[in-house]
Amino acid sequence: MGVYLAQFLSGLASASALFLAASGLSIIFGVTRVVNFAHGSFYMLGAYFGYSLVRNLGGGALGFWVALLIASIAVGLVGLLVEVIILRRLYKAPELFQLIATFGVILVIQDVVFWYWGAENLLGPRAPGLSGIVRIFDVPMPVYDLALIAIGPLVLLGLWLLFNRTRWGVLVRAATEDREMVGALGVNQSLLFTGVFVLGSALAGLGGAIQLPKGDANLLMDFGILAEVFVVTVVGGMGSIFGAFLAAVLISELNTFGILVWPNGTLVLMFILMAVILIVRPTGLLGRPETIGQKTETGPVEVVLPAGPHYKIFVAVVIALLALLPLLVDDFILVLVTDILVLALFATSLHFLMSTGGLVSFGHAAFYGGGAYAAALLVTYAATPFELALLLAPFGAGLLALVIGWFCVRLSGVYFAMLTLAFAQVAWSVVFQWSDVTNGDDGLLGIWPAAWASGTATYYYVAFVVAAAGIFLIRRVVFAPFGYGLRATRDSSLRAAAIGIDIKRQQLAAFVFAGVMAGLAGGLFAFSKGSVFPDEMSIPRSFDALLMVLLGGIESLSGPVVGAAAFTWLHDELITFEYWRLLLGVVIVALVLLFPQGLGGAARHHVGRYLKLEASPGDLRSATPKREQRA
Amino acid sequence: MLEIRGIHSYYGQAHILTDVSLTLSKGEIVVLLGRNGAGKSTTIKSIMGMVRVTEGSIAYDGEEVLGEPANRIARRGLGYVPEERRIFTRLSVQENLDCGRQPAREGTRNWTADDMFDLFPNLAEARHRPGGTLSGGEQQMLTIARTLMGNPGCILLDEPSEGLAPVVVEQIIKVVKEIKAQGIPVLLSEQNLYFAGLVSDRAYVIETGHIRYEGSMRELEENDEVRQQYLAV
Ligand SMILES: Nc1ncnc2c1ncn2[C@@H]1O[C@H](COP(=O)(O)OP(=O)(O)OP(=O)(O)O)[C@@H](O)[C@H]1O
Ligand SMILES: [Mg+2]
């Protein structure tokens, strides 16, 4: 009995930090309609700030709590900077650009933290006066846990008072429903948005700070908490603070009890919980369906046209050049171009999902890495020959995509993006932690191609043929009936449903197809490097793919190929710096702010029309459905 | 008071208003009549800075407001009552009124929530109920009351009688007359000629984004040709 009570209390204690972070995300999203992907970084900053402040403010109980509070306020100020400098300019941009920009912020914060605090995990300080143990039914229980248990409901109460008893809070709730109307009543939306963003960031910072005495501050916590927060939000319902509380408690309890019952199965339990909730209540426990005034924009969607005559010649020339490349350049360049080809296939698969399927995935690397690991595991444990492993890799990834996609297609827009990111993080954790099988962080080594394909030039040809075939196949699918059906669904799901298209099934098929193609790229990658590390599944890798698509411009099918080349070049330029993440982050933010249509989009707009790289709409026999004008 | 000269408005690439001009003087109620989709709401939203206007000028109290964000325009004293009502469904009636509250302006009446409850007794009873639970008529009253809380110097009232029972329309007419008695000018958009005739001094008729007729309300009521051609009555 006592054991269960203690376990229950410990679950409540760990729910608090999670709740603080999740409520901050929810509040920000409710008003600004921006999912702040840097929210996990704010949580991490809270922990690091808290760590340093506690050390500097002496050992007293007062100093400790003041330090945590200042840490939270400091994170709020960081939020202020991010909102004023970056997000304020992007509220009208498609959400994809907002998400990418906040990802740039993640990179910058990661490197700033690394620079100032170093890579070591910093063990959290004990809370003065609360470091002891109490016995509850004879089960020892850290006193600090009791403090944490109190903090969650206290913050919940404080937020409730703020939103129900102050005019500012009432305006925030009003803006959550219809922000344009709030503006038309004379309320300065910019100020409201900034205030909300600061509040949400400060909550995340507080969450990171209060968990210190139970844990630590480390460089991996940003993505770790982000995925958890997304799961809490999906379960609790976006925009509901009570929902966030409920879900945080539910998930924390599930974790603490799950460990007793099934030590290795807590992740599985979490999925089962999420599955049940998504089936019974797709909007989450306390979430509400979106109303008209708050619909979020999805990504930029343009009409994709089949190739025009000039374009076909252009592609033929490029292919011919690539075919002759080994005769023209040295091995160093060949390896580089092999990388580009692999990434081009990876990016094209994501581009397909985004532009044709209208599904913006933030976890596509799960399938790229999934393919790479499928191949590597087959070679390592089943001594599978190269050719067979490369052939099976995409199917491994496809299987994973089927499982993950089954959940994700139940949601749309930003919810879809959040869930894909959460799943990718889970997939990464499994690979990272399951070292008996995957070797964890040390990776799987010795994954080489068969002898006949092992020369640099030969493997280049293998990659070239496979990647080109993959990209060509994706292109065929875009213009096949399946592709048209997908686009019809993307543009008007109601009408697509009315003409008998099974939307979820079709989206799942697109998700799996994109996963298979990403897995093929992952397989190629594994054999080109001879090794696979968890990094290939990580969230930053997913963002790499998004960045490639963005660099190349989303409205063109060749965009991702150009984007992959541009990205590889950019990456190689930056990687020579110690703080390349910071530079990359700044570049991403700058790109998004300067070219909200995407770099390739801007270039094509000026050059493409002139060169007739795409067929003109008149050349089309079957009409491509055009997205309706939005206000 | 309010002077609109030759504005052109767009939704995306769609050109909706062409060279629309109209004026509203102190103490006047002016109605903008037109069929569904004629451009009445677009005209009002253009004034509020909620639609893209590419040409022309919109002066309020002699100052150009074109290009300003909606909240700035509202702060100047233009009160907007949207056609779709757009009350905050999850906020109580009282909270809805609080959202509309603005500091008093010189020369305008300082309305309080209690004034609103006097003007709209139904709302007083529903004070603590969420806006979403109100009837259509009550919602229409709430949206007018919410705008009045901002102490506007001029009100843009978009189709207030749409879809309401005759009893409720009577109540709205009473309120519009009360607003007029306070000397606050109103730009009313309507399809309901009966309603318009009861309260308006002057009328404009709009069709496919063009102003087709302008004159006193009395003249319009006598002009069968215009009414038949543009108003389907
Ligand atoms: N958000 C929008 N996006 C694109 N077009 C719009 C939008 N809103 C209105 N329109 C178009 O603008 C034109 C004018 O619409 P408006 O709403 O101003 O008409 P209205 O006179 O207010 O009609 P109603 O009596 O139906 O309210 C219509 O053709 C309508 O289809
Ligand atoms: Mg209208």
mmCIF file with all atom_site columns, N, CA and C in Angstrom, chain A residues 163-165 167 170-171 173-189 288-289 291 293-294 629-631, chain B residues 11-13 48 50 70-72 74-75 78 80 82 85-92 95-96 98-102 146-147:
data_model
loop_
_atom_site.group_PDB
_atom_site.id
_atom_site.type_symbol
_atom_site.label_atom_id
_atom_site.label_alt_id
_atom_site.label_comp_id
_atom_site.label_asym_id
_atom_site.label_entity_id
_atom_site.label_seq_id
_atom_site.pdbx_PDB_ins_code
_atom_site.Cartn_x
_atom_site.Cartn_y
_atom_site.Cartn_z
_atom_site.occupancy
_atom_site.B_iso_or_equiv
_atom_site.pdbx_formal_charge
_atom_site.auth_seq_id
_atom_site.auth_comp_id
_atom_site.auth_asym_id
_atom_site.auth_atom_id
_atom_site.pdbx_PDB_model_num
ATOM 1   N N  . PHE A 1 163 ? -5.968  34.375 -15.645 1.00 0.00 ? 163 PHE A N  1
ATOM 2   C CA . PHE A 1 163 ? -6.805  34.366 -16.846 1.00 0.00 ? 163 PHE A CA 1
ATOM 3   C C  . PHE A 1 163 ? -8.275  34.652 -16.565 1.00 0.00 ? 163 PHE A C  1
ATOM 4   N N  . ASN A 1 164 ? -8.661  34.585 -15.305 1.00 0.00 ? 164 ASN A N  1
ATOM 5   C CA . ASN A 1 164 ? -10.067 34.828 -15.005 1.00 0.00 ? 164 ASN A CA 1
ATOM 6   C C  . ASN A 1 164 ? -10.325 36.079 -14.174 1.00 0.00 ? 164 ASN A C  1
ATOM 7   N N  . ARG A 1 165 ? -9.288  36.594 -13.545 1.00 0.00 ? 165 ARG A N  1
ATOM 8   C CA . ARG A 1 165 ? -9.522  37.703 -12.648 1.00 0.00 ? 165 ARG A CA 1
ATOM 9   C C  . ARG A 1 165 ? -8.825  38.994 -13.075 1.00 0.00 ? 165 ARG A C  1
ATOM 10  N N  . ARG A 1 167 ? -7.922  41.765 -16.387 1.00 0.00 ? 167 ARG A N  1
ATOM 11  C CA . ARG A 1 167 ? -8.375  42.121 -17.728 1.00 0.00 ? 167 ARG A CA 1
ATOM 12  C C  . ARG A 1 167 ? -7.398  41.578 -18.762 1.00 0.00 ? 167 ARG A C  1
ATOM 13  N N  . VAL A 1 170 ? -8.221  38.081 -19.391 1.00 0.00 ? 170 VAL A N  1
ATOM 14  C CA . VAL A 1 170 ? -9.460  37.957 -20.162 1.00 0.00 ? 170 VAL A CA 1
ATOM 15  C C  . VAL A 1 170 ? -9.185  38.257 -21.633 1.00 0.00 ? 170 VAL A C  1
ATOM 16  N N  . LEU A 1 171 ? -8.356  39.284 -21.876 1.00 0.00 ? 171 LEU A N  1
ATOM 17  C CA . LEU A 1 171 ? -8.009  39.610 -23.264 1.00 0.00 ? 171 LEU A CA 1
ATOM 18  C C  . LEU A 1 171 ? -7.244  38.467 -23.919 1.00 0.00 ? 171 LEU A C  1
ATOM 19  N N  . ARG A 1 173 ? -7.574  35.316 -23.227 1.00 0.00 ? 173 ARG A N  1
ATOM 20  C CA . ARG A 1 173 ? -8.551  34.277 -23.570 1.00 0.00 ? 173 ARG A CA 1
ATOM 21  C C  . ARG A 1 173 ? -9.366  34.684 -24.793 1.00 0.00 ? 173 ARG A C  1
ATOM 22  N N  . ALA A 1 174 ? -9.711  35.964 -24.849 1.00 0.00 ? 174 ALA A N  1
ATOM 23  C CA . ALA A 1 174 ? -10.463 36.435 -26.010 1.00 0.00 ? 174 ALA A CA 1
ATOM 24  C C  . ALA A 1 174 ? -9.627  36.262 -27.280 1.00 0.00 ? 174 ALA A C  1
ATOM 25  N N  . ALA A 1 175 ? -8.348  36.606 -27.189 1.00 0.00 ? 175 ALA A N  1
ATOM 26  C CA . ALA A 1 175 ? -7.475  36.501 -28.367 1.00 0.00 ? 175 ALA A CA 1
ATOM 27  C C  . ALA A 1 175 ? -7.302  35.057 -28.788 1.00 0.00 ? 175 ALA A C  1
ATOM 28  N N  . THR A 1 176 ? -7.386  34.132 -27.828 1.00 0.00 ? 176 THR A N  1
ATOM 29  C CA . THR A 1 176 ? -7.283  32.722 -28.162 1.00 0.00 ? 176 THR A CA 1
ATOM 30  C C  . THR A 1 176 ? -8.435  32.316 -29.084 1.00 0.00 ? 176 THR A C  1
ATOM 31  N N  . GLU A 1 177 ? -9.585  32.973 -28.890 1.00 0.00 ? 177 GLU A N  1
ATOM 32  C CA . GLU A 1 177 ? -10.734 32.659 -29.735 1.00 0.00 ? 177 GLU A CA 1
ATOM 33  C C  . GLU A 1 177 ? -10.693 33.400 -31.061 1.00 0.00 ? 177 GLU A C  1
ATOM 34  N N  . ASP A 1 178 ? -10.406 34.692 -31.015 1.00 0.00 ? 178 ASP A N  1
ATOM 35  C CA . ASP A 1 178 ? -10.518 35.515 -32.215 1.00 0.00 ? 178 ASP A CA 1
ATOM 36  C C  . ASP A 1 178 ? -9.623  36.747 -32.052 1.00 0.00 ? 178 ASP A C  1
ATOM 37  N N  . ARG A 1 179 ? -8.370  36.582 -32.462 1.00 0.00 ? 179 ARG A N  1
ATOM 38  C CA . ARG A 1 179 ? -7.426  37.657 -32.172 1.00 0.00 ? 179 ARG A CA 1
ATOM 39  C C  . ARG A 1 179 ? -7.668  38.882 -33.041 1.00 0.00 ? 179 ARG A C  1
ATOM 40  N N  . GLU A 1 180 ? -8.214  38.666 -34.248 1.00 0.00 ? 180 GLU A N  1
ATOM 41  C CA . GLU A 1 180 ? -8.475  39.823 -35.113 1.00 0.00 ? 180 GLU A CA 1
ATOM 42  C C  . GLU A 1 180 ? -9.529  40.721 -34.485 1.00 0.00 ? 180 GLU A C  1
ATOM 43  N N  . MET A 1 181 ? -10.552 40.087 -33.902 1.00 0.00 ? 181 MET A N  1
ATOM 44  C CA . MET A 1 181 ? -11.619 40.865 -33.269 1.00 0.00 ? 181 MET A CA 1
ATOM 45  C C  . MET A 1 181 ? -11.082 41.647 -32.075 1.00 0.00 ? 181 MET A C  1
ATOM 46  N N  . VAL A 1 182 ? -10.187 41.017 -31.329 1.00 0.00 ? 182 VAL A N  1
ATOM 47  C CA . VAL A 1 182 ? -9.597  41.719 -30.188 1.00 0.00 ? 182 VAL A CA 1
ATOM 48  C C  . VAL A 1 182 ? -8.880  42.980 -30.674 1.00 0.00 ? 182 VAL A C  1
ATOM 49  N N  . GLY A 1 183 ? -8.182  42.844 -31.798 1.00 0.00 ? 183 GLY A N  1
ATOM 50  C CA . GLY A 1 183 ? -7.517  44.019 -32.364 1.00 0.00 ? 183 GLY A CA 1
ATOM 51  C C  . GLY A 1 183 ? -8.523  45.082 -32.781 1.00 0.00 ? 183 GLY A C  1
ATOM 52  N N  . ALA A 1 184 ? -9.632  44.641 -33.386 1.00 0.00 ? 184 ALA A N  1
ATOM 53  C CA . ALA A 1 184 ? -10.632 45.604 -33.852 1.00 0.00 ? 184 ALA A CA 1
ATOM 54  C C  . ALA A 1 184 ? -11.316 46.315 -32.690 1.00 0.00 ? 184 ALA A C  1
ATOM 55  N N  . LEU A 1 185 ? -11.162 45.772 -31.489 1.00 0.00 ? 185 LEU A N  1
ATOM 56  C CA . LEU A 1 185 ? -11.716 46.450 -30.311 1.00 0.00 ? 185 LEU A CA 1
ATOM 57  C C  . LEU A 1 185 ? -10.700 47.421 -29.707 1.00 0.00 ? 185 LEU A C  1
ATOM 58  N N  . GLY A 1 186 ? -9.576  47.584 -30.364 1.00 0.00 ? 186 GLY A N  1
ATOM 59  C CA . GLY A 1 186 ? -8.626  48.593 -29.917 1.00 0.00 ? 186 GLY A CA 1
ATOM 60  C C  . GLY A 1 186 ? -7.481  48.061 -29.065 1.00 0.00 ? 186 GLY A C  1
ATOM 61  N N  . VAL A 1 187 ? -7.371  46.721 -28.979 1.00 0.00 ? 187 VAL A N  1
ATOM 62  C CA . VAL A 1 187 ? -6.298  46.160 -28.159 1.00 0.00 ? 187 VAL A CA 1
ATOM 63  C C  . VAL A 1 187 ? -5.054  45.960 -29.027 1.00 0.00 ? 187 VAL A C  1
ATOM 64  N N  . ASN A 1 188 ? -3.936  46.402 -28.515 1.00 0.00 ? 188 ASN A N  1
ATOM 65  C CA . ASN A 1 188 ? -2.688  46.247 -29.259 1.00 0.00 ? 188 ASN A CA 1
ATOM 66  C C  . ASN A 1 188 ? -2.239  44.792 -29.215 1.00 0.00 ? 188 ASN A C  1
ATOM 67  N N  . GLN A 1 189 ? -2.405  44.132 -30.354 1.00 0.00 ? 189 GLN A N  1
ATOM 68  C CA . GLN A 1 189 ? -2.101  42.702 -30.388 1.00 0.00 ? 189 GLN A CA 1
ATOM 69  C C  . GLN A 1 189 ? -0.631  42.416 -30.169 1.00 0.00 ? 189 GLN A C  1
ATOM 70  N N  . ARG A 1 288 ? -10.440 21.579 -27.600 1.00 0.00 ? 288 ARG A N  1
ATOM 71  C CA . ARG A 1 288 ? -11.635 21.849 -28.402 1.00 0.00 ? 288 ARG A CA 1
ATOM 72  C C  . ARG A 1 288 ? -11.220 21.892 -29.854 1.00 0.00 ? 288 ARG A C  1
ATOM 73  N N  . PRO A 1 289 ? -12.154 21.514 -30.720 1.00 0.00 ? 289 PRO A N  1
ATOM 74  C CA . PRO A 1 289 ? -11.826 21.657 -32.139 1.00 0.00 ? 289 PRO A CA 1
ATOM 75  C C  . PRO A 1 289 ? -11.603 23.131 -32.465 1.00 0.00 ? 289 PRO A C  1
ATOM 76  N N  . THR A 1 291 ? -11.952 26.716 -34.041 1.00 0.00 ? 291 THR A N  1
ATOM 77  C CA . THR A 1 291 ? -13.074 27.455 -34.603 1.00 0.00 ? 291 THR A CA 1
ATOM 78  C C  . THR A 1 291 ? -12.578 28.278 -35.786 1.00 0.00 ? 291 THR A C  1
ATOM 79  N N  . GLY A 1 293 ? -12.246 31.436 -36.553 1.00 0.00 ? 293 GLY A N  1
ATOM 80  C CA . GLY A 1 293 ? -11.327 32.552 -36.379 1.00 0.00 ? 293 GLY A CA 1
ATOM 81  C C  . GLY A 1 293 ? -9.908  32.148 -36.063 1.00 0.00 ? 293 GLY A C  1
ATOM 82  N N  . GLN A 1 294 ? -9.670  30.867 -35.761 1.00 0.00 ? 294 GLN A N  1
ATOM 83  C CA . GLN A 1 294 ? -8.330  30.503 -35.306 1.00 0.00 ? 294 GLN A CA 1
ATOM 84  C C  . GLN A 1 294 ? -7.641  29.466 -36.177 1.00 0.00 ? 294 GLN A C  1
ATOM 85  N N  . GLN A 1 629 ? -8.270  30.808 -52.585 1.00 0.00 ? 629 GLN A N  1
ATOM 86  C CA . GLN A 1 629 ? -7.711  32.018 -51.989 1.00 0.00 ? 629 GLN A CA 1
ATOM 87  C C  . GLN A 1 629 ? -8.086  32.089 -50.523 1.00 0.00 ? 629 GLN A C  1
ATOM 88  N N  . ARG A 1 630 ? -7.144  32.478 -49.750 1.00 0.00 ? 630 ARG A N  1
ATOM 89  C CA . ARG A 1 630 ? -7.473  32.707 -48.347 1.00 0.00 ? 630 ARG A CA 1
ATOM 90  C C  . ARG A 1 630 ? -7.494  34.200 -48.062 1.00 0.00 ? 630 ARG A C  1
ATOM 91  N N  . ALA A 1 631 ? -8.229  34.610 -47.019 1.00 0.00 ? 631 ALA A N  1
ATOM 92  C CA . ALA A 1 631 ? -8.325  36.039 -46.692 1.00 0.00 ? 631 ALA A CA 1
ATOM 93  C C  . ALA A 1 631 ? -6.977  36.552 -46.244 1.00 0.00 ? 631 ALA A C  1
ATOM 94  N N  . TYR B 2 11  ? -9.247  41.155 -51.639 1.00 0.00 ? 11  TYR B N  1
ATOM 95  C CA . TYR B 2 11  ? -8.961  39.948 -50.851 1.00 0.00 ? 11  TYR B CA 1
ATOM 96  C C  . TYR B 2 11  ? -7.962  39.157 -51.671 1.00 0.00 ? 11  TYR B C  1
ATOM 97  N N  . GLY B 2 12  ? -6.747  39.046 -51.228 1.00 0.00 ? 12  GLY B N  1
ATOM 98  C CA . GLY B 2 12  ? -5.734  38.408 -52.058 1.00 0.00 ? 12  GLY B CA 1
ATOM 99  C C  . GLY B 2 12  ? -5.648  39.151 -53.379 1.00 0.00 ? 12  GLY B C  1
ATOM 100 N N  . GLN B 2 13  ? -5.852  38.411 -54.489 1.00 0.00 ? 13  GLN B N  1
ATOM 101 C CA . GLN B 2 13  ? -5.797  39.049 -55.795 1.00 0.00 ? 13  GLN B CA 1
ATOM 102 C C  . GLN B 2 13  ? -7.173  39.536 -56.272 1.00 0.00 ? 13  GLN B C  1
ATOM 103 N N  . MET B 2 48  ? -11.898 49.807 -41.257 1.00 0.00 ? 48  MET B N  1
ATOM 104 C CA . MET B 2 48  ? -11.255 49.338 -40.028 1.00 0.00 ? 48  MET B CA 1
ATOM 105 C C  . MET B 2 48  ? -9.834  48.830 -40.244 1.00 0.00 ? 48  MET B C  1
ATOM 106 N N  . MET B 2 50  ? -8.995  46.197 -41.974 1.00 0.00 ? 50  MET B N  1
ATOM 107 C CA . MET B 2 50  ? -8.959  44.738 -41.914 1.00 0.00 ? 50  MET B CA 1
ATOM 108 C C  . MET B 2 50  ? -8.940  44.113 -43.305 1.00 0.00 ? 50  MET B C  1
ATOM 109 N N  . ALA B 2 70  ? -5.796  47.799 -37.305 1.00 0.00 ? 70  ALA B N  1
ATOM 110 C CA . ALA B 2 70  ? -7.160  47.928 -36.785 1.00 0.00 ? 70  ALA B CA 1
ATOM 111 C C  . ALA B 2 70  ? -7.192  48.486 -35.366 1.00 0.00 ? 70  ALA B C  1
ATOM 112 N N  . ASN B 2 71  ? -6.259  48.037 -34.525 1.00 0.00 ? 71  ASN B N  1
ATOM 113 C CA . ASN B 2 71  ? -6.349  48.485 -33.133 1.00 0.00 ? 71  ASN B CA 1
ATOM 114 C C  . ASN B 2 71  ? -6.110  49.997 -33.004 1.00 0.00 ? 71  ASN B C  1
ATOM 115 N N  . ARG B 2 72  ? -5.251  50.534 -33.848 1.00 0.00 ? 72  ARG B N  1
ATOM 116 C CA . ARG B 2 72  ? -4.995  51.973 -33.829 1.00 0.00 ? 72  ARG B CA 1
ATOM 117 C C  . ARG B 2 72  ? -6.255  52.725 -34.283 1.00 0.00 ? 72  ARG B C  1
ATOM 118 N N  . ALA B 2 74  ? -9.323  51.674 -34.142 1.00 0.00 ? 74  ALA B N  1
ATOM 119 C CA . ALA B 2 74  ? -10.328 51.567 -33.087 1.00 0.00 ? 74  ALA B CA 1
ATOM 120 C C  . ALA B 2 74  ? -10.035 52.576 -31.979 1.00 0.00 ? 74  ALA B C  1
ATOM 121 N N  . ARG B 2 75  ? -8.774  52.707 -31.652 1.00 0.00 ? 75  ARG B N  1
ATOM 122 C CA . ARG B 2 75  ? -8.379  53.649 -30.591 1.00 0.00 ? 75  ARG B CA 1
ATOM 123 C C  . ARG B 2 75  ? -8.716  55.096 -30.952 1.00 0.00 ? 75  ARG B C  1
ATOM 124 N N  . LEU B 2 78  ? -13.216 54.729 -33.780 1.00 0.00 ? 78  LEU B N  1
ATOM 125 C CA . LEU B 2 78  ? -14.121 54.032 -34.686 1.00 0.00 ? 78  LEU B CA 1
ATOM 126 C C  . LEU B 2 78  ? -14.529 52.713 -34.053 1.00 0.00 ? 78  LEU B C  1
ATOM 127 N N  . TYR B 2 80  ? -16.378 49.136 -34.296 1.00 0.00 ? 80  TYR B N  1
ATOM 128 C CA . TYR B 2 80  ? -16.780 48.195 -35.343 1.00 0.00 ? 80  TYR B CA 1
ATOM 129 C C  . TYR B 2 80  ? -17.668 47.114 -34.747 1.00 0.00 ? 80  TYR B C  1
ATOM 130 N N  . PRO B 2 82  ? -19.142 43.715 -36.030 1.00 0.00 ? 82  PRO B N  1
ATOM 131 C CA . PRO B 2 82  ? -19.059 42.832 -37.200 1.00 0.00 ? 82  PRO B CA 1
ATOM 132 C C  . PRO B 2 82  ? -20.374 42.127 -37.496 1.00 0.00 ? 82  PRO B C  1
ATOM 133 N N  . ARG B 2 85  ? -20.952 38.929 -35.772 1.00 0.00 ? 85  ARG B N  1
ATOM 134 C CA . ARG B 2 85  ? -21.035 39.191 -34.319 1.00 0.00 ? 85  ARG B CA 1
ATOM 135 C C  . ARG B 2 85  ? -19.721 38.939 -33.598 1.00 0.00 ? 85  ARG B C  1
ATOM 136 N N  . ARG B 2 86  ? -19.152 37.784 -33.863 1.00 0.00 ? 86  ARG B N  1
ATOM 137 C CA . ARG B 2 86  ? -17.829 37.495 -33.316 1.00 0.00 ? 86  ARG B CA 1
ATOM 138 C C  . ARG B 2 86  ? -17.703 37.812 -31.835 1.00 0.00 ? 86  ARG B C  1
ATOM 139 N N  . ILE B 2 87  ? -18.684 37.417 -31.068 1.00 0.00 ? 87  ILE B N  1
ATOM 140 C CA . ILE B 2 87  ? -18.511 37.543 -29.628 1.00 0.00 ? 87  ILE B CA 1
ATOM 141 C C  . ILE B 2 87  ? -17.579 36.431 -29.186 1.00 0.00 ? 87  ILE B C  1
ATOM 142 N N  . PHE B 2 88  ? -16.988 36.583 -28.022 1.00 0.00 ? 88  PHE B N  1
ATOM 143 C CA . PHE B 2 88  ? -16.081 35.552 -27.511 1.00 0.00 ? 88  PHE B CA 1
ATOM 144 C C  . PHE B 2 88  ? -16.925 34.518 -26.789 1.00 0.00 ? 88  PHE B C  1
ATOM 145 N N  . THR B 2 89  ? -17.059 33.331 -27.407 1.00 0.00 ? 89  THR B N  1
ATOM 146 C CA . THR B 2 89  ? -18.063 32.380 -26.940 1.00 0.00 ? 89  THR B CA 1
ATOM 147 C C  . THR B 2 89  ? -17.732 31.800 -25.568 1.00 0.00 ? 89  THR B C  1
ATOM 148 N N  . ARG B 2 90  ? -16.439 31.729 -25.257 1.00 0.00 ? 90  ARG B N  1
ATOM 149 C CA . ARG B 2 90  ? -16.069 31.093 -23.988 1.00 0.00 ? 90  ARG B CA 1
ATOM 150 C C  . ARG B 2 90  ? -15.958 32.100 -22.854 1.00 0.00 ? 90  ARG B C  1
ATOM 151 N N  . LEU B 2 91  ? -16.100 33.380 -23.184 1.00 0.00 ? 91  LEU B N  1
ATOM 152 C CA . LEU B 2 91  ? -16.053 34.401 -22.143 1.00 0.00 ? 91  LEU B CA 1
ATOM 153 C C  . LEU B 2 91  ? -17.481 34.736 -21.714 1.00 0.00 ? 91  LEU B C  1
ATOM 154 N N  . SER B 2 92  ? -17.623 35.095 -20.444 1.00 0.00 ? 92  SER B N  1
ATOM 155 C CA . SER B 2 92  ? -18.954 35.467 -19.980 1.00 0.00 ? 92  SER B CA 1
ATOM 156 C C  . SER B 2 92  ? -19.352 36.797 -20.617 1.00 0.00 ? 92  SER B C  1
ATOM 157 N N  . GLU B 2 95  ? -17.353 39.517 -19.233 1.00 0.00 ? 95  GLU B N  1
ATOM 158 C CA . GLU B 2 95  ? -15.977 39.532 -19.747 1.00 0.00 ? 95  GLU B CA 1
ATOM 159 C C  . GLU B 2 95  ? -15.926 40.046 -21.182 1.00 0.00 ? 95  GLU B C  1
ATOM 160 N N  . ASN B 2 96  ? -16.943 39.696 -21.961 1.00 0.00 ? 96  ASN B N  1
ATOM 161 C CA . ASN B 2 96  ? -17.015 40.223 -23.322 1.00 0.00 ? 96  ASN B CA 1
ATOM 162 C C  . ASN B 2 96  ? -17.044 41.752 -23.284 1.00 0.00 ? 96  ASN B C  1
ATOM 163 N N  . ASP B 2 98  ? -15.896 43.627 -20.899 1.00 0.00 ? 98  ASP B N  1
ATOM 164 C CA . ASP B 2 98  ? -14.585 44.103 -20.435 1.00 0.00 ? 98  ASP B CA 1
ATOM 165 C C  . ASP B 2 98  ? -13.590 44.193 -21.584 1.00 0.00 ? 98  ASP B C  1
ATOM 166 N N  . CYS B 2 99  ? -13.697 43.257 -22.514 1.00 0.00 ? 99  CYS B N  1
ATOM 167 C CA . CYS B 2 99  ? -12.769 43.270 -23.645 1.00 0.00 ? 99  CYS B CA 1
ATOM 168 C C  . CYS B 2 99  ? -12.942 44.537 -24.483 1.00 0.00 ? 99  CYS B C  1
ATOM 169 N N  . GLY B 2 100 ? -14.152 45.037 -24.532 1.00 0.00 ? 100 GLY B N  1
ATOM 170 C CA . GLY B 2 100 ? -14.397 46.207 -25.367 1.00 0.00 ? 100 GLY B CA 1
ATOM 171 C C  . GLY B 2 100 ? -14.004 47.511 -24.695 1.00 0.00 ? 100 GLY B C  1
ATOM 172 N N  . ARG B 2 101 ? -13.773 47.441 -23.389 1.00 0.00 ? 101 ARG B N  1
ATOM 173 C CA . ARG B 2 101 ? -13.557 48.669 -22.630 1.00 0.00 ? 101 ARG B CA 1
ATOM 174 C C  . ARG B 2 101 ? -12.329 49.430 -23.113 1.00 0.00 ? 101 ARG B C  1
ATOM 175 N N  . GLN B 2 102 ? -12.518 50.765 -23.264 1.00 0.00 ? 102 GLN B N  1
ATOM 176 C CA . GLN B 2 102 ? -11.402 51.645 -23.621 1.00 0.00 ? 102 GLN B CA 1
ATOM 177 C C  . GLN B 2 102 ? -11.520 52.895 -22.759 1.00 0.00 ? 102 GLN B C  1
ATOM 178 N N  . ARG B 2 146 ? -20.605 45.564 -26.605 1.00 0.00 ? 146 ARG B N  1
ATOM 179 C CA . ARG B 2 146 ? -19.155 45.442 -26.477 1.00 0.00 ? 146 ARG B CA 1
ATOM 180 C C  . ARG B 2 146 ? -18.472 46.599 -27.179 1.00 0.00 ? 146 ARG B C  1
ATOM 181 N N  . THR B 2 147 ? -18.981 46.963 -28.359 1.00 0.00 ? 147 THR B N  1
ATOM 182 C CA . THR B 2 147 ? -18.382 48.073 -29.094 1.00 0.00 ? 147 THR B CA 1
ATOM 183 C C  . THR B 2 147 ? -18.650 49.405 -28.387 1.00 0.00 ? 147 THR B C  1
#
